[in-house]
């Protein structure tokens, strides 16, 4: 069970770490000072959560494994993040839609984890919920503002939704580890999370006058370690310092 729990923690932490890195790329490049600071703060929140997950994972594994080694010294196929969070910052519409889709999943996911029988997972989730509630409010407001804004902002948002929505289905794919954690009341019930996700998406998209793509097909693979080429570029940047100067600490 310890090894399964270790793998489960990696899958949760990897989503936050890769999305946190994507947002950190925007530091100093936001469309306004307000959004620049907000996106950077969201990135910091996500990295704070990652540290909690990986510190717990290192504690479970022992063998001189540290949070830094878990974060920076794995090969690409050992990362278990979904493909959604590694999608590039094409423009502000893509940044906001990617964030909104993840936040709409992340909040009910943490609500489920806050009821976990594992006290450390429950504590991390409960602590993170306040931050993630703010993330969802921020991204929802921008989706509505831009979707129901000018003709150009609406068109750009709809393009981003049409491109990124295909990656949202993977968030709810249940792996063997997900299933085992759910059955032991340690992990989240992804079916319950999906119901909350769909309700949020419908409400916000409707107010934003955006259409949800009608597609039964979704792109997956990230949870199994099969990633897009984008993850390679991210890891080259993320791992450079640790591989060049081993044993550095966050």
Short mmCIF file of C-alpha atoms in Angstrom, two decimals:
data_model
loop_
_atom_site.label_atom_id
_atom_site.label_comp_id
_atom_site.label_asym_id
_atom_site.label_seq_id
_atom_site.Cartn_x
_atom_site.Cartn_y
_atom_site.Cartn_z
CA UNK A 1 0.00 0.00 0.00
CA UNK A 2 2.91 2.39 0.73
CA UNK A 3 4.14 2.13 -2.87
CA UNK A 4 0.64 2.72 -4.28
CA UNK A 5 0.18 5.73 -2.01
CA UNK A 6 3.59 7.03 -3.13
CA UNK A 7 2.53 6.76 -6.78
CA UNK A 8 -0.79 8.45 -6.02
CA UNK A 9 0.98 11.40 -4.41
CA UNK A 10 3.20 11.77 -7.47
CA UNK A 11 0.19 11.85 -9.78
CA UNK A 12 -1.43 14.61 -7.73
CA UNK A 13 1.75 16.64 -7.27
CA UNK A 14 2.86 16.38 -10.90
CA UNK A 15 -0.27 18.19 -12.14
CA UNK A 16 0.34 21.12 -9.80
CA UNK A 17 4.07 21.24 -10.51
CA UNK A 18 3.84 21.28 -14.31
CA UNK A 19 0.99 23.82 -14.31
CA UNK A 20 2.87 25.91 -11.73
CA UNK A 21 5.89 25.93 -14.03
CA UNK A 22 3.78 26.96 -17.03
CA UNK A 23 2.42 29.91 -15.06
CA UNK A 24 5.90 30.85 -13.80
CA UNK A 25 6.95 31.30 -17.44
CA UNK A 26 4.58 34.27 -17.55
CA UNK A 27 6.20 36.13 -14.65
CA UNK A 28 6.98 39.60 -15.99
CA UNK A 29 5.03 38.94 -19.20
CA UNK A 30 1.40 39.23 -18.04
CA UNK A 31 -0.94 41.46 -20.04
CA UNK A 32 -1.25 43.78 -17.03
CA UNK A 33 0.46 44.16 -13.66
CA UNK A 34 -2.64 42.84 -11.90
CA UNK A 35 -2.86 39.63 -13.92
CA UNK A 36 0.92 39.18 -13.89
CA UNK A 37 0.95 39.19 -10.09
CA UNK A 38 -2.17 37.03 -9.87
CA UNK A 39 -0.81 34.32 -12.20
CA UNK A 40 2.55 34.33 -10.41
CA UNK A 41 0.79 33.96 -7.05
CA UNK A 42 -1.25 31.04 -8.38
CA UNK A 43 2.02 29.46 -9.54
CA UNK A 44 3.50 29.88 -6.05
CA UNK A 45 0.38 28.39 -4.46
CA UNK A 46 0.67 25.33 -6.70
CA UNK A 47 4.37 24.88 -5.93
CA UNK A 48 3.59 25.13 -2.21
CA UNK A 49 1.11 22.27 -2.61
CA UNK A 50 3.66 20.26 -4.59
CA UNK A 51 6.18 20.53 -1.76
CA UNK A 52 3.64 19.16 0.72
CA UNK A 53 2.82 16.18 -1.54
CA UNK A 54 6.45 15.39 -2.36
CA UNK A 55 7.67 15.76 1.22
CA UNK A 56 5.07 13.19 2.23
CA UNK A 57 6.04 10.98 -0.73
CA UNK A 58 9.73 11.13 0.26
CA UNK A 59 8.80 10.25 3.84
CA UNK A 60 6.93 7.16 2.61
CA UNK A 61 9.68 6.00 0.30
CA UNK A 62 12.73 6.59 2.48
CA UNK A 63 15.91 5.36 0.76
CA UNK A 64 17.41 8.87 1.01
CA UNK A 65 14.78 10.09 -1.44
CA UNK A 66 14.03 13.82 -1.06
CA UNK A 67 11.34 16.14 -2.39
CA UNK A 68 13.96 17.65 -4.72
CA UNK A 69 14.93 14.30 -6.21
CA UNK A 70 11.28 13.44 -6.74
CA UNK A 71 10.59 16.78 -8.41
CA UNK A 72 13.69 17.13 -10.57
CA UNK A 73 15.40 13.80 -11.15
CA UNK A 74 12.79 11.66 -12.82
CA UNK A 75 12.66 10.77 -16.52
CA UNK A 76 9.76 12.13 -18.65
CA UNK A 77 7.89 8.81 -18.69
CA UNK A 78 7.92 8.79 -14.87
CA UNK A 79 5.83 11.96 -14.64
CA UNK A 80 2.12 11.31 -14.22
CA UNK A 81 0.62 14.76 -14.94
CA UNK A 82 -2.25 15.05 -17.39
CA UNK A 83 -1.62 16.47 -20.86
CA UNK A 84 -3.79 19.52 -20.14
CA UNK A 85 -1.33 21.14 -17.74
CA UNK A 86 1.65 20.84 -20.08
CA UNK A 87 -0.07 22.72 -22.93
CA UNK A 88 1.89 25.87 -23.89
CA UNK A 89 1.07 29.51 -23.12
CA UNK A 90 0.00 30.25 -26.69
CA UNK A 91 -1.77 33.48 -25.69
CA UNK A 92 -3.77 34.83 -22.75
CA UNK A 93 -6.96 33.07 -23.88
CA UNK A 94 -5.16 29.71 -23.80
CA UNK A 95 -3.68 30.49 -20.37
CA UNK A 96 -7.08 31.35 -18.92
CA UNK A 97 -9.00 28.44 -20.48
CA UNK A 98 -6.31 25.93 -19.41
CA UNK A 99 -6.41 27.36 -15.89
CA UNK A 100 -10.20 27.35 -15.75
CA UNK A 101 -10.51 23.72 -16.89
CA UNK A 102 -7.96 22.64 -14.29
CA UNK A 103 -9.46 24.76 -11.49
CA UNK A 104 -12.97 23.43 -12.21
CA UNK A 105 -11.51 19.94 -11.65
CA UNK A 106 -9.07 20.81 -8.87
CA UNK A 107 -11.54 22.34 -6.39
CA UNK A 108 -13.98 19.37 -6.17
CA UNK A 109 -11.00 17.01 -6.32
CA UNK A 110 -9.52 18.62 -3.19
CA UNK A 111 -12.94 18.63 -1.53
CA UNK A 112 -12.96 14.85 -1.97
CA UNK A 113 -9.38 14.52 -0.68
CA UNK A 114 -10.19 16.63 2.38
CA UNK A 115 -12.35 13.66 3.49
CA UNK A 116 -9.50 11.17 3.00
CA UNK A 117 -8.81 8.59 5.70
CA UNK A 118 -5.14 9.43 5.28
CA UNK A 119 -4.71 12.35 7.72
CA UNK A 120 -1.79 13.92 5.84
CA UNK A 121 -3.58 13.95 2.49
CA UNK A 122 -6.69 15.34 4.16
CA UNK A 123 -4.65 18.09 5.83
CA UNK A 124 -2.88 19.10 2.60
CA UNK A 125 -6.18 19.19 0.70
CA UNK A 126 -7.98 21.17 3.39
CA UNK A 127 -5.15 23.73 3.52
CA UNK A 128 -5.08 24.02 -0.30
CA UNK A 129 -8.84 24.43 -0.76
CA UNK A 130 -8.87 28.12 0.17
CA UNK A 131 -6.19 28.87 -2.42
CA UNK A 132 -7.83 26.81 -5.14
CA UNK A 133 -11.23 28.41 -4.51
CA UNK A 134 -9.56 31.74 -5.30
CA UNK A 135 -7.92 30.26 -8.42
CA UNK A 136 -11.32 29.11 -9.71
CA UNK A 137 -12.92 32.49 -8.99
CA UNK A 138 -10.09 34.27 -10.82
CA UNK A 139 -10.15 32.07 -13.93
CA UNK A 140 -13.99 31.94 -14.07
CA UNK A 141 -14.24 35.73 -14.01
CA UNK A 142 -11.72 36.04 -16.84
CA UNK A 143 -13.52 33.39 -18.91
CA UNK A 144 -16.75 35.36 -18.55
CA UNK A 145 -15.11 38.75 -19.13
CA UNK A 146 -13.34 37.67 -22.33
CA UNK A 147 -15.97 35.25 -23.63
CA UNK A 148 -18.72 37.83 -23.27
CA UNK A 149 -16.43 40.71 -24.27
CA UNK A 150 -15.56 41.95 -27.73
CA UNK A 151 -16.00 40.01 -30.95
CA UNK A 152 -12.24 39.36 -31.04
CA UNK A 153 -11.91 38.27 -27.40
CA UNK A 154 -14.90 35.95 -27.82
CA UNK A 155 -13.39 34.38 -30.96
CA UNK A 156 -10.02 33.86 -29.26
CA UNK A 157 -11.61 32.29 -26.19
CA UNK A 158 -13.75 29.96 -28.29
CA UNK A 159 -10.65 28.88 -30.23
CA UNK A 160 -8.84 28.14 -26.95
CA UNK A 161 -11.84 26.18 -25.63
CA UNK A 162 -12.11 24.20 -28.89
CA UNK A 163 -8.42 23.29 -28.66
CA UNK A 164 -8.02 22.60 -24.94
CA UNK A 165 -11.31 20.95 -24.00
CA UNK A 166 -10.17 17.68 -25.58
CA UNK A 167 -7.55 17.38 -22.81
CA UNK A 168 -10.01 17.75 -19.92
CA UNK A 169 -11.38 14.19 -20.12
CA UNK A 170 -8.09 12.71 -18.95
CA UNK A 171 -8.54 14.41 -15.57
CA UNK A 172 -11.29 11.85 -14.85
CA UNK A 173 -9.64 8.72 -16.25
CA UNK A 174 -9.39 6.22 -13.42
CA UNK A 175 -6.07 4.38 -13.28
CA UNK A 176 -5.53 1.26 -11.17
CA UNK A 177 -3.89 3.45 -8.51
CA UNK A 178 -6.85 5.89 -8.57
CA UNK A 179 -9.26 2.99 -8.18
CA UNK A 180 -7.34 1.42 -5.31
CA UNK A 181 -7.03 4.73 -3.46
CA UNK A 182 -10.76 5.40 -3.93
CA UNK A 183 -11.75 1.94 -2.67
CA UNK A 184 -9.57 2.43 0.42
CA UNK A 185 -11.19 5.87 0.97
CA UNK A 186 -7.82 7.56 0.65
CA UNK A 187 -8.24 9.02 -2.83
CA UNK A 188 -10.96 10.92 -4.65
CA UNK A 189 -13.99 9.47 -6.42
CA UNK A 190 -13.40 10.89 -9.90
CA UNK A 191 -17.03 10.31 -10.95
CA UNK A 192 -18.16 12.66 -8.17
CA UNK A 193 -15.48 15.17 -9.17
CA UNK A 194 -16.62 14.98 -12.80
CA UNK A 195 -20.22 15.84 -11.90
CA UNK A 196 -19.09 19.00 -10.10
CA UNK A 197 -16.73 19.83 -12.99
CA UNK A 198 -19.49 19.59 -15.60
CA UNK A 199 -21.84 21.75 -13.55
CA UNK A 200 -19.20 24.49 -13.18
CA UNK A 201 -18.23 24.33 -16.85
CA UNK A 202 -21.84 24.64 -17.99
CA UNK A 203 -22.62 27.59 -15.69
CA UNK A 204 -19.50 29.61 -16.53
CA UNK A 205 -19.46 28.83 -20.27
CA UNK A 206 -23.12 29.77 -20.55
CA UNK A 207 -22.52 33.15 -18.88
CA UNK A 208 -19.46 33.65 -21.09
CA UNK A 209 -21.56 32.84 -24.22
CA UNK A 210 -19.02 30.16 -25.13
CA UNK A 211 -19.93 26.77 -26.59
CA UNK A 212 -18.69 23.54 -25.01
CA UNK A 213 -17.32 21.29 -27.78
CA UNK A 214 -19.59 18.34 -28.43
CA UNK A 215 -17.00 15.61 -28.61
CA UNK A 216 -17.06 12.19 -26.92
CA UNK A 217 -13.33 11.77 -27.59
CA UNK A 218 -10.58 13.06 -25.32
CA UNK A 219 -6.81 13.02 -25.58
CA UNK A 220 -5.03 11.06 -22.84
CA UNK A 221 -1.77 9.35 -22.04
CA UNK A 222 -0.14 11.62 -19.48
CA UNK A 223 -1.31 9.56 -16.51
CA UNK A 224 0.46 6.57 -18.06
CA UNK A 225 3.67 8.53 -18.67
CA UNK A 226 2.99 9.16 -22.36
CA UNK A 227 3.41 12.89 -22.89
CA UNK A 228 3.54 15.47 -25.65
CA UNK A 229 6.90 16.89 -26.72
CA UNK A 230 6.04 19.94 -24.59
CA UNK A 231 6.96 18.09 -21.40
CA UNK A 232 10.49 17.54 -22.69
CA UNK A 233 11.04 21.30 -23.03
CA UNK A 234 9.52 21.90 -19.58
CA UNK A 235 11.75 19.32 -17.91
CA UNK A 236 14.86 20.60 -19.69
CA UNK A 237 14.19 23.95 -18.04
CA UNK A 238 13.01 22.56 -14.68
CA UNK A 239 15.81 20.03 -14.23
CA UNK A 240 18.75 22.05 -15.54
CA UNK A 241 19.91 23.44 -12.19
CA UNK A 242 19.49 20.21 -10.24
CA UNK A 243 21.35 18.16 -12.83
CA UNK A 244 24.11 20.77 -13.23
CA UNK A 245 24.53 21.39 -9.50
CA UNK A 246 23.33 18.16 -7.76
CA UNK A 247 21.74 18.20 -4.30
CA UNK A 248 20.43 21.76 -4.49
CA UNK A 249 17.35 22.43 -2.35
CA UNK A 250 14.15 24.35 -3.13
#
